[in-house]
Short mmCIF file of C-alpha atoms and ligand atoms in Angstrom, two decimals:
data_model
loop_
_atom_site.label_atom_id
_atom_site.label_comp_id
_atom_site.label_asym_id
_atom_site.label_seq_id
_atom_site.Cartn_x
_atom_site.Cartn_y
_atom_site.Cartn_z
CA MET K 1 3.33 -31.68 16.28
CA PRO K 2 2.16 -28.34 17.73
CA SER K 3 0.38 -25.97 15.40
CA ALA K 4 0.18 -22.23 14.90
CA TYR K 5 -2.38 -19.98 13.23
CA ILE K 6 -1.43 -16.48 12.09
CA LYS K 7 -3.95 -13.91 10.87
CA THR K 8 -2.64 -10.70 9.32
CA TYR K 9 -4.36 -7.33 9.01
CA GLY K 10 -2.97 -4.25 7.30
CA CYS K 11 -0.15 -3.49 4.92
CA GLN K 12 2.43 -5.56 3.06
CA MET K 13 4.97 -4.79 5.76
CA ASN K 14 2.71 -6.71 8.14
CA GLU K 15 2.42 -9.56 5.63
CA ARG K 16 6.19 -9.66 5.47
CA ASP K 17 6.52 -9.68 9.26
CA SER K 18 3.95 -12.47 9.53
CA GLU K 19 5.86 -14.53 6.97
CA GLN K 20 8.93 -14.12 9.11
CA VAL K 21 7.14 -15.23 12.27
CA ALA K 22 5.61 -18.16 10.36
CA ALA K 23 9.09 -19.19 9.20
CA MET K 24 10.30 -19.24 12.80
CA PHE K 25 7.40 -21.47 13.87
CA LEU K 26 8.09 -23.86 10.98
CA ALA K 27 11.78 -23.94 11.87
CA GLY K 28 10.75 -24.67 15.48
CA GLY K 29 8.85 -27.81 14.47
CA TYR K 30 5.34 -26.38 14.27
CA LYS K 31 2.88 -26.78 11.45
CA LEU K 32 0.85 -23.83 10.23
CA VAL K 33 -2.91 -24.26 10.12
CA ASP K 34 -5.71 -22.31 8.41
CA ASP K 35 -8.27 -22.96 11.11
CA PRO K 36 -7.67 -21.26 14.47
CA LYS K 37 -9.86 -23.85 16.20
CA HIS K 38 -7.15 -26.46 15.66
CA ALA K 39 -4.18 -24.29 16.61
CA ASP K 40 -2.10 -24.40 19.80
CA VAL K 41 -0.77 -20.90 19.20
CA VAL K 42 -3.13 -18.24 17.80
CA LEU K 43 -1.57 -14.99 16.64
CA ILE K 44 -3.05 -11.87 15.13
CA ASN K 45 -0.77 -9.34 13.44
CA THR K 46 -2.53 -6.02 13.85
CA CYS K 47 -2.86 -2.70 12.02
CA SER K 48 -3.54 0.66 13.68
CA VAL K 49 -3.96 2.87 10.64
CA ARG K 50 -7.73 3.07 11.02
CA GLU K 51 -9.98 2.35 13.97
CA LYS K 52 -11.91 -0.24 11.95
CA ALA K 53 -8.81 -2.41 11.57
CA GLU K 54 -8.23 -2.34 15.34
CA LEU K 55 -11.86 -3.21 16.10
CA LYS K 56 -11.75 -6.14 13.68
CA ALA K 57 -8.64 -7.58 15.32
CA LEU K 58 -10.05 -7.10 18.83
CA GLY K 59 -13.37 -8.66 17.81
CA LYS K 60 -11.71 -11.66 16.22
CA MET K 61 -9.37 -12.26 19.17
CA GLY K 62 -12.27 -11.93 21.62
CA LEU K 63 -14.26 -14.59 19.75
CA LEU K 64 -11.30 -16.96 19.45
CA CYS K 65 -10.47 -16.66 23.16
CA ALA K 66 -14.11 -17.29 24.09
CA ALA K 67 -14.16 -20.40 21.89
CA SER K 68 -11.07 -21.88 23.58
CA VAL K 69 -12.80 -23.05 26.78
CA SER K 70 -12.22 -26.74 26.02
CA ARG K 71 -8.57 -26.11 24.98
CA PRO K 72 -7.17 -24.10 27.91
CA TRP K 73 -3.53 -24.56 26.88
CA VAL K 74 -3.85 -22.46 23.72
CA VAL K 75 -1.52 -19.44 23.61
CA PHE K 76 -3.09 -16.21 22.26
CA GLY K 77 -0.98 -13.31 21.06
CA PHE K 78 -1.27 -9.93 19.39
CA MET K 79 1.66 -8.55 17.45
CA GLY K 80 2.26 -5.53 15.22
CA CYS K 81 1.10 -1.93 15.24
CA MET K 82 -1.86 -2.08 17.64
CA SER K 83 0.33 -3.94 20.14
CA GLU K 84 2.97 -1.26 19.80
CA SER K 85 0.56 1.62 20.35
CA ARG K 86 -1.72 0.08 23.00
CA GLY K 87 0.60 -2.34 24.82
CA LYS K 88 -0.59 -3.66 28.18
CA GLU K 89 -3.99 -1.99 27.95
CA LEU K 90 -4.95 -4.81 25.55
CA PHE K 91 -4.97 -7.24 28.48
CA ARG K 92 -7.76 -5.18 30.05
CA GLU K 93 -9.81 -5.50 26.87
CA ILE K 94 -9.13 -9.24 26.46
CA PRO K 95 -8.06 -10.79 29.80
CA ARG K 96 -7.46 -14.23 28.26
CA LEU K 97 -4.73 -12.81 25.98
CA ASP K 98 -1.23 -14.17 26.74
CA VAL K 99 1.31 -12.22 24.69
CA VAL K 100 1.51 -8.71 23.23
CA THR K 101 4.57 -7.91 21.11
CA GLY K 102 5.31 -4.69 19.26
CA THR K 103 6.75 -3.96 15.84
CA HIS K 104 10.36 -4.14 17.03
CA ARG K 105 9.84 -7.51 18.65
CA PHE K 106 8.71 -9.91 15.96
CA HIS K 107 11.85 -11.96 16.47
CA ARG K 108 10.70 -12.68 20.05
CA VAL K 109 7.22 -13.99 19.23
CA PHE K 110 8.21 -17.57 18.62
CA SER K 111 10.25 -18.12 21.79
CA LEU K 112 7.69 -16.36 24.01
CA CYS K 113 4.77 -18.39 22.66
CA ASP K 114 6.67 -21.66 22.44
CA SER K 115 7.90 -21.60 26.03
CA LEU K 116 4.44 -20.67 27.26
CA LEU K 117 2.87 -23.53 25.32
CA ARG K 118 5.45 -26.02 26.63
CA ASP K 119 4.76 -24.92 30.22
CA ARG K 120 1.05 -25.36 29.72
CA LEU K 121 1.41 -28.76 28.08
CA ASN K 122 3.69 -29.93 30.94
CA ASN K 123 1.32 -28.60 33.61
CA PRO K 124 -2.07 -28.73 31.91
CA PRO K 125 -4.52 -26.16 33.29
CA VAL K 126 -7.42 -27.99 34.93
CA VAL K 127 -10.01 -25.28 34.39
CA PRO K 128 -10.63 -22.99 31.45
CA LEU K 129 -8.27 -20.04 31.72
CA ARG K 130 -9.96 -16.70 32.28
CA ARG K 131 -6.73 -14.79 32.48
CA GLY K 132 -3.77 -15.26 30.15
CA ALA K 133 -0.06 -14.91 30.92
CA HIS K 134 -0.03 -11.15 30.17
CA ILE K 135 3.48 -10.92 28.76
CA CYS K 136 4.03 -7.57 27.06
CA GLU K 137 7.13 -6.61 25.03
CA VAL K 138 6.74 -3.43 23.08
CA GLN K 139 9.79 -1.28 23.60
CA PRO K 140 12.32 -0.93 20.79
CA ASP K 141 15.43 -3.05 21.13
CA GLU K 142 18.51 -1.19 22.26
CA GLN K 143 19.75 -1.02 18.71
CA ALA K 144 16.40 -0.91 16.95
CA HIS K 145 17.19 2.54 15.63
CA ASN K 146 20.23 1.27 13.80
CA PHE K 147 19.14 -1.91 12.17
CA ILE K 148 16.16 -3.84 11.03
CA ARG K 149 16.15 -7.21 12.73
CA ASP K 150 17.65 -10.14 10.89
CA HIS K 151 15.56 -11.42 8.09
CA LEU K 152 14.99 -15.05 7.34
CA PRO K 153 14.54 -15.16 3.61
CA MET K 154 10.99 -16.38 3.17
CA ARG K 155 9.20 -17.30 0.03
CA THR K 156 5.58 -18.21 -0.35
CA SER K 157 5.48 -18.38 -4.13
CA CYS K 158 7.24 -17.06 -7.19
CA SER K 159 7.14 -13.57 -5.71
CA ALA K 160 8.46 -12.33 -2.39
CA PHE K 161 8.46 -9.23 -0.22
CA VAL K 162 11.81 -7.85 0.87
CA SER K 163 11.92 -5.20 3.56
CA ILE K 164 14.59 -2.60 2.75
CA MET K 165 13.77 0.17 5.21
CA GLN K 166 11.39 0.71 8.07
CA GLY K 167 9.94 3.55 10.03
CA CYS K 168 8.69 6.96 9.02
CA GLU K 169 9.65 10.46 10.14
CA MET K 170 7.15 12.38 8.04
CA ARG K 171 4.55 12.86 10.76
CA CYS K 172 1.53 13.35 8.51
CA SER K 173 -1.04 14.79 10.89
CA TYR K 174 -3.53 11.91 10.53
CA CYS K 175 -1.12 9.01 10.77
CA ILE K 176 -0.25 6.76 13.69
CA VAL K 177 2.56 4.96 11.85
CA PRO K 178 5.47 7.16 13.00
CA SER K 179 4.63 6.19 16.58
CA THR K 180 4.19 2.47 15.82
CA ARG K 181 7.04 1.85 13.40
CA GLY K 182 9.67 4.21 14.81
CA VAL K 183 12.37 6.26 13.10
CA GLU K 184 13.57 5.56 9.56
CA ARG K 185 16.31 2.97 9.26
CA SER K 186 17.64 1.21 6.18
CA ARG K 187 19.20 -2.21 5.74
CA PRO K 188 22.68 -2.47 4.22
CA ALA K 189 22.45 -2.97 0.44
CA ALA K 190 24.73 -6.02 0.60
CA ASP K 191 22.28 -7.81 2.94
CA ILE K 192 19.35 -6.99 0.69
CA ILE K 193 21.15 -8.26 -2.41
CA ALA K 194 22.21 -11.45 -0.61
CA GLU K 195 18.63 -12.07 0.51
CA ILE K 196 17.26 -11.59 -3.00
CA ARG K 197 19.93 -13.85 -4.51
CA GLU K 198 18.88 -16.57 -2.09
CA LEU K 199 15.21 -16.05 -2.91
CA VAL K 200 15.97 -16.29 -6.63
CA ALA K 201 17.96 -19.47 -6.05
CA ASN K 202 14.76 -20.84 -4.47
CA GLY K 203 12.61 -20.03 -7.48
CA VAL K 204 11.48 -16.47 -6.82
CA LYS K 205 11.01 -14.42 -10.01
CA GLU K 206 9.57 -11.19 -8.62
CA VAL K 207 10.46 -9.13 -5.56
CA THR K 208 8.64 -6.21 -4.01
CA LEU K 209 10.94 -3.92 -2.05
CA LEU K 210 9.11 -2.68 1.03
CA GLY K 211 9.43 0.41 3.17
CA GLN K 212 7.11 2.99 4.74
CA ILE K 213 8.73 5.56 2.44
CA VAL K 214 10.68 3.26 0.23
CA ASN K 215 12.35 5.98 -1.85
CA ARG K 216 13.95 7.42 1.31
CA TYR K 217 16.09 4.28 1.47
CA GLY K 218 19.61 5.26 2.59
CA LYS K 219 18.58 8.91 2.65
CA ASP K 220 21.63 9.99 4.66
CA GLU K 221 24.08 8.87 1.98
CA PRO K 222 24.93 11.47 -0.68
CA PRO K 223 23.88 10.78 -4.29
CA VAL K 224 26.48 9.22 -6.60
CA ASN K 225 26.47 10.57 -10.18
CA GLY K 226 23.07 12.10 -9.45
CA ARG K 227 21.59 8.77 -8.38
CA SER K 228 20.13 8.33 -4.90
CA SER K 229 20.81 5.29 -2.71
CA PHE K 230 17.39 3.95 -3.63
CA VAL K 231 17.99 4.18 -7.38
CA ARG K 232 21.43 2.59 -6.94
CA LEU K 233 19.78 -0.22 -4.98
CA LEU K 234 17.26 -0.72 -7.81
CA GLU K 235 20.15 -0.92 -10.28
CA ALA K 236 21.98 -3.48 -8.13
CA VAL K 237 18.83 -5.60 -7.72
CA HIS K 238 18.28 -5.34 -11.47
CA GLU K 239 21.67 -7.00 -12.04
CA ILE K 240 20.61 -10.21 -10.27
CA ASP K 241 20.44 -13.03 -12.81
CA GLY K 242 17.22 -15.01 -12.76
CA LEU K 243 15.22 -12.20 -11.18
CA GLU K 244 12.59 -11.09 -13.69
CA ARG K 245 10.52 -8.42 -11.99
CA ILE K 246 11.06 -5.67 -9.46
CA ARG K 247 8.35 -3.71 -7.66
CA PHE K 248 8.54 -1.31 -4.73
CA THR K 249 6.01 0.17 -2.31
CA SER K 250 5.21 2.76 -1.12
CA PRO K 251 6.98 5.83 -2.47
CA HIS K 252 6.34 9.40 -1.28
CA PRO K 253 6.54 12.53 -3.45
CA ILE K 254 9.16 13.85 -1.05
CA GLY K 255 12.59 12.87 -2.28
CA PHE K 256 11.06 11.48 -5.49
CA ARG K 257 13.49 12.97 -7.98
CA GLU K 258 14.38 12.87 -11.64
CA ASP K 259 16.76 9.91 -11.13
CA LEU K 260 13.89 7.70 -9.89
CA VAL K 261 11.62 8.85 -12.72
CA ARG K 262 14.38 7.98 -15.20
CA ALA K 263 14.82 4.52 -13.68
CA PHE K 264 11.54 3.55 -15.38
CA SER K 265 13.12 4.18 -18.76
CA TYR K 266 16.30 2.12 -18.41
CA LEU K 267 15.44 -0.67 -15.94
CA PRO K 268 13.21 -3.07 -17.89
CA LYS K 269 12.77 -5.41 -14.93
CA LEU K 270 11.11 -2.58 -13.02
CA CYS K 271 7.39 -3.29 -13.42
CA SER K 272 4.98 -0.87 -15.10
CA HIS K 273 3.10 -0.14 -11.90
CA ILE K 274 3.53 2.28 -9.07
CA HIS K 275 1.37 2.65 -5.97
CA PHE K 276 1.78 6.35 -5.32
CA PRO K 277 -0.30 7.73 -2.42
CA MET K 278 -1.86 11.12 -3.27
CA GLN K 279 -4.07 11.49 -0.15
CA SER K 280 -5.86 14.63 -1.39
CA GLY K 281 -6.21 16.81 -4.48
CA SER K 282 -6.50 20.03 -2.46
CA ASP K 283 -3.36 21.98 -1.51
CA ARG K 284 -5.15 23.35 1.55
CA ILE K 285 -5.92 19.85 2.83
CA LEU K 286 -2.44 18.55 1.91
CA GLN K 287 -1.04 21.32 4.08
CA LEU K 288 -3.36 20.45 6.98
CA MET K 289 -2.29 16.84 6.49
CA ARG K 290 1.34 18.04 6.71
CA ARG K 291 2.07 16.46 3.35
CA PRO K 292 5.04 18.54 2.16
CA TYR K 293 4.08 18.87 -1.53
CA LYS K 294 1.54 20.62 -3.68
CA GLN K 295 -0.91 18.88 -5.96
CA ALA K 296 0.93 20.30 -9.00
CA LYS K 297 4.10 18.46 -7.97
CA TYR K 298 2.21 15.21 -7.58
CA LEU K 299 0.66 15.58 -11.04
CA ALA K 300 4.00 16.53 -12.61
CA LEU K 301 5.58 13.38 -11.17
CA CYS K 302 2.78 11.21 -12.58
CA ASP K 303 3.22 12.81 -16.01
CA ALA K 304 7.00 12.44 -15.91
CA MET K 305 6.76 8.75 -14.95
CA ARG K 306 4.29 8.12 -17.77
CA ASN K 307 6.69 9.83 -20.16
CA ALA K 308 9.45 7.52 -19.02
CA ARG K 309 7.17 4.44 -19.17
CA PRO K 310 4.08 5.02 -21.31
CA ASP K 311 2.13 1.94 -20.13
CA LEU K 312 2.69 2.73 -16.43
CA ALA K 313 -0.27 1.85 -14.19
CA ILE K 314 -0.67 4.24 -11.27
CA THR K 315 -2.68 3.36 -8.16
CA THR K 316 -3.09 5.50 -5.09
CA ASP K 317 -4.40 6.07 -1.55
CA ILE K 318 -6.91 8.86 -0.92
CA ILE K 319 -8.40 10.03 2.37
CA VAL K 320 -11.86 11.61 2.27
CA GLY K 321 -13.44 13.55 5.12
CA PHE K 322 -10.22 14.89 6.60
CA PRO K 323 -11.05 17.54 9.26
CA GLY K 324 -12.03 20.80 7.56
CA GLU K 325 -12.43 19.21 4.08
CA THR K 326 -15.04 21.33 2.29
CA GLU K 327 -17.12 20.27 -0.69
CA GLU K 328 -14.72 22.35 -2.80
CA ASP K 329 -11.68 20.49 -1.44
CA TYR K 330 -13.40 17.20 -2.11
CA LEU K 331 -14.18 18.21 -5.69
CA LEU K 332 -10.49 19.05 -6.23
CA THR K 333 -9.67 15.48 -5.19
CA LYS K 334 -12.26 14.15 -7.59
CA GLN K 335 -10.82 16.32 -10.37
CA ALA K 336 -7.33 15.00 -9.64
CA VAL K 337 -8.63 11.43 -9.93
CA GLU K 338 -10.05 12.24 -13.38
CA ARG K 339 -6.86 14.03 -14.36
CA VAL K 340 -4.45 11.23 -13.39
CA GLN K 341 -6.74 8.39 -14.55
CA PHE K 342 -5.66 6.03 -11.80
CA ASP K 343 -5.76 2.33 -12.53
CA ASN K 344 -7.20 1.90 -9.05
CA ALA K 345 -7.39 3.73 -5.75
CA PHE K 346 -7.90 2.80 -2.13
CA ILE K 347 -10.27 5.33 -0.63
CA PHE K 348 -10.21 5.74 3.14
CA GLN K 349 -12.65 7.65 5.28
CA TYR K 350 -10.61 9.73 7.70
CA SER K 351 -10.40 7.92 11.05
CA PRO K 352 -9.17 9.91 14.07
CA ARG K 353 -6.20 8.18 15.71
CA ARG K 354 -5.19 8.81 19.29
CA GLY K 355 -2.19 11.05 19.79
CA THR K 356 -2.24 12.44 16.23
CA PRO K 357 -2.70 16.19 15.57
CA ALA K 358 -5.60 15.74 13.13
CA ALA K 359 -7.67 13.99 15.79
CA GLU K 360 -7.68 17.30 17.74
CA MET K 361 -8.43 19.53 14.75
CA PRO K 362 -11.68 21.50 14.58
CA ASN K 363 -14.33 20.85 11.91
CA GLN K 364 -14.31 17.06 12.06
CA ILE K 365 -16.49 15.74 9.24
CA CYS K 366 -19.55 13.71 10.19
CA LEU K 367 -19.75 10.03 9.29
CA ARG K 368 -22.62 10.56 6.85
CA GLU K 369 -20.61 13.09 4.84
CA LYS K 370 -17.51 10.87 4.83
CA GLU K 371 -19.58 7.95 3.57
CA ALA K 372 -21.21 10.07 0.87
CA ARG K 373 -17.82 11.29 -0.41
CA ASN K 374 -16.41 7.78 -0.22
CA HIS K 375 -19.24 6.34 -2.34
CA ASP K 376 -19.18 9.17 -4.82
CA LEU K 377 -15.40 8.94 -5.31
CA LEU K 378 -15.52 5.17 -5.53
CA ASP K 379 -17.93 5.47 -8.47
CA THR K 380 -15.42 7.67 -10.30
CA VAL K 381 -12.46 5.47 -9.41
CA ASN K 382 -14.26 2.29 -10.51
CA ARG K 383 -15.49 3.80 -13.77
CA ILE K 384 -11.92 4.81 -14.71
CA ALA K 385 -10.41 1.50 -13.53
CA ILE K 386 -12.92 -0.50 -15.60
CA ALA K 387 -12.29 1.63 -18.68
CA ARG K 388 -8.52 1.27 -18.35
CA ASN K 389 -8.85 -2.50 -18.06
CA ALA K 390 -11.19 -2.64 -21.04
CA ALA K 391 -8.59 -0.73 -23.06
CA LEU K 392 -6.16 -3.61 -22.53
CA VAL K 393 -8.35 -6.04 -24.47
CA GLY K 394 -6.49 -6.94 -27.66
CA THR K 395 -3.05 -6.08 -26.25
CA ARG K 396 -0.19 -8.48 -25.71
CA GLN K 397 1.04 -8.79 -22.12
CA THR K 398 3.48 -10.99 -20.28
CA ILE K 399 2.08 -12.50 -17.13
CA LEU K 400 3.85 -14.14 -14.23
CA VAL K 401 1.79 -17.23 -13.43
CA GLU K 402 0.98 -17.47 -9.72
CA GLY K 403 -0.96 -20.75 -9.66
CA PRO K 404 -4.51 -22.04 -10.09
CA SER K 405 -7.29 -19.45 -10.24
CA LYS K 406 -9.05 -19.14 -6.89
CA THR K 407 -12.48 -19.21 -8.48
CA ASN K 408 -11.83 -21.94 -11.04
CA PRO K 409 -8.91 -24.27 -10.28
CA THR K 410 -8.90 -25.63 -13.83
CA ARG K 411 -7.55 -22.28 -14.97
CA LEU K 412 -4.45 -20.33 -13.99
CA GLN K 413 -4.02 -16.90 -12.51
CA GLY K 414 -1.18 -14.50 -13.11
CA ARG K 415 -0.34 -10.83 -13.09
CA THR K 416 0.77 -8.42 -15.77
CA SER K 417 3.67 -6.05 -15.27
CA GLN K 418 0.97 -3.47 -14.46
CA ASN K 419 -0.08 -5.76 -11.59
CA LYS K 420 -3.45 -6.59 -13.13
CA PRO K 421 -4.81 -10.07 -12.44
CA VAL K 422 -5.31 -12.20 -15.56
CA ILE K 423 -7.02 -15.59 -15.81
CA ILE K 424 -5.70 -17.93 -18.51
CA GLU K 425 -6.64 -21.37 -19.75
CA GLN K 426 -4.41 -24.00 -18.17
CA GLY K 427 -2.24 -24.81 -21.20
CA SER K 428 1.21 -25.98 -20.30
CA ALA K 429 2.21 -23.09 -18.03
CA ARG K 430 3.15 -23.57 -14.38
CA ALA K 431 3.46 -21.27 -11.36
CA GLY K 432 6.56 -19.14 -11.79
CA ASP K 433 6.43 -19.13 -15.60
CA LEU K 434 6.41 -15.88 -17.53
CA VAL K 435 3.90 -16.34 -20.30
CA PRO K 436 3.11 -14.04 -23.24
CA VAL K 437 -0.64 -13.73 -23.65
CA LEU K 438 -3.21 -11.90 -25.72
CA ILE K 439 -5.85 -10.24 -23.52
CA SER K 440 -9.22 -11.34 -24.90
CA GLU K 441 -11.73 -10.05 -22.36
CA SER K 442 -12.15 -7.81 -19.35
CA SER K 443 -14.85 -8.32 -16.75
CA GLY K 444 -14.31 -5.07 -14.92
CA PHE K 445 -11.41 -5.82 -12.62
CA THR K 446 -10.17 -9.16 -13.98
CA LEU K 447 -8.70 -9.78 -17.39
CA TYR K 448 -8.92 -13.00 -19.37
CA ALA K 449 -6.50 -14.34 -21.95
CA GLY K 450 -5.73 -17.27 -24.15
CA GLN K 451 -2.08 -18.29 -24.25
CA THR K 452 -0.26 -17.10 -27.34
CA TYR K 453 1.94 -20.16 -27.62
N1 5AD M 501 -7.58 7.70 8.52
C1 5AD M 501 -7.84 7.25 7.27
N2 5AD M 501 -6.89 6.78 6.44
C2 5AD M 501 -5.63 6.77 6.89
N3 5AD M 501 -4.48 6.38 6.32
C3 5AD M 501 -3.48 6.55 7.20
N4 5AD M 501 -3.95 7.07 8.35
C4 5AD M 501 -5.29 7.22 8.18
C5 5AD M 501 -6.33 7.70 9.01
N5 5AD M 501 -6.09 8.16 10.24
C6 5AD M 501 -4.42 5.86 4.95
C7 5AD M 501 -3.48 6.70 4.07
C8 5AD M 501 -2.31 5.79 3.87
C9 5AD M 501 -2.98 4.42 3.93
C10 5AD M 501 -2.06 3.27 4.19
O1 5AD M 501 -3.90 4.55 4.98
O2 5AD M 501 -4.14 6.95 2.85
O3 5AD M 501 -1.65 6.01 2.64
FE1 SF4 M 502 1.99 7.80 7.73
FE2 SF4 M 502 2.62 9.93 6.25
FE3 SF4 M 502 4.57 8.28 7.16
FE4 SF4 M 502 2.92 7.44 5.23
S1 SF4 M 502 4.35 9.16 5.07
S2 SF4 M 502 3.52 6.27 7.09
S3 SF4 M 502 1.00 8.42 5.79
S4 SF4 M 502 3.23 9.58 8.42
#
């Protein structure tokens, strides 16, 4: 039986795409392996958001190709955002690479790799290959602007990702995504509901609705009774029997209206967590970033959501060292972090991306300064995150059990509605169970609990 290895970098959208590719390999008679040294097809799903992510993927692929001398039939492929933005030029960097497929071409990965592997197994190469097949498919499909390719419902556990829209037309000045993921397009609600029903029938309890700007789902349709397409989709998903939890990521302050805030008050299956990218606490920097909102609006939305759902956990993305960011701008970001009291934040040092306006802006910040701001902000973020977790000790939470704890398989791991990991004693619970627990301890980022029944 041939085998495939898939490594994924980047966001949940990439995870979702990799799951889909993995499902196609399984359906095609392959087994999936964790060790690339034993795989006949080696794929890396790439991210372009920061240079570091690209360098990691290139480094890993280079090493794997170099290690394949004694297995010349192995098919090597890049897929995802870096493939989309760099295309054929990747063959110059790694001549042994066989296949490069872009973000609109995931559905082609299996057949391209499988036919190449069959050819090589039928006519085994006699010497180690120095040069791969160099097949590159990165252009959007004819209809890629109108639909998101068919989705095979995939489940890896009791929770699943469901892509509801793709693409981004915001053109934030630092971001490469609009050029790698294309224009915004939404899936028909009926398809999404059917997919989730099938997932639930297969044991899924929690879905995360995915989109680059998830709240712009169906943005061209007019609101009905003051409720946007996205809120109506949340309501329809909420109706599905057997589904216990709904999450979505990532929303954008643009188009984030009262109806979505209110959804937190009347949709109990909607989890008490939102990942809500802030990017900066300075209006001047937000404007340079081409983020079309002011800090005050961001803060007002956080307050309104917490009014609607008092235990809401808010996490965020923040970029430090954006071109022209002064010490004063940075301090405004730090103040905003204190003000919102985020449950956690991903802090990114600004990374210039080719073809984006910010890469050409004057006053680029030096690496040393970016690192200093990153470390300083991380201290603040961690202090707040640890305090917020500690405040949960003594509270009752319901956790969705995911399976054995990774560090101690005699215990179980689950997540609260706020998306906080909790370790519990084994008891009688199983993966997929919703278990009421009393939080007894916090060790910084992980919570511990004894079962309450
Ligand atoms: N440099 C640093 N961080 C970036 N992000 C996007 N583009 C860049 C960049 N060029 C961050 C944003 C976004 C997250 C997914 O990645 O904070 O929300
Ligand atoms: Fe990038 Fe901005 Fe679109 Fe997010 S909203 S994907 S940061 S351009």
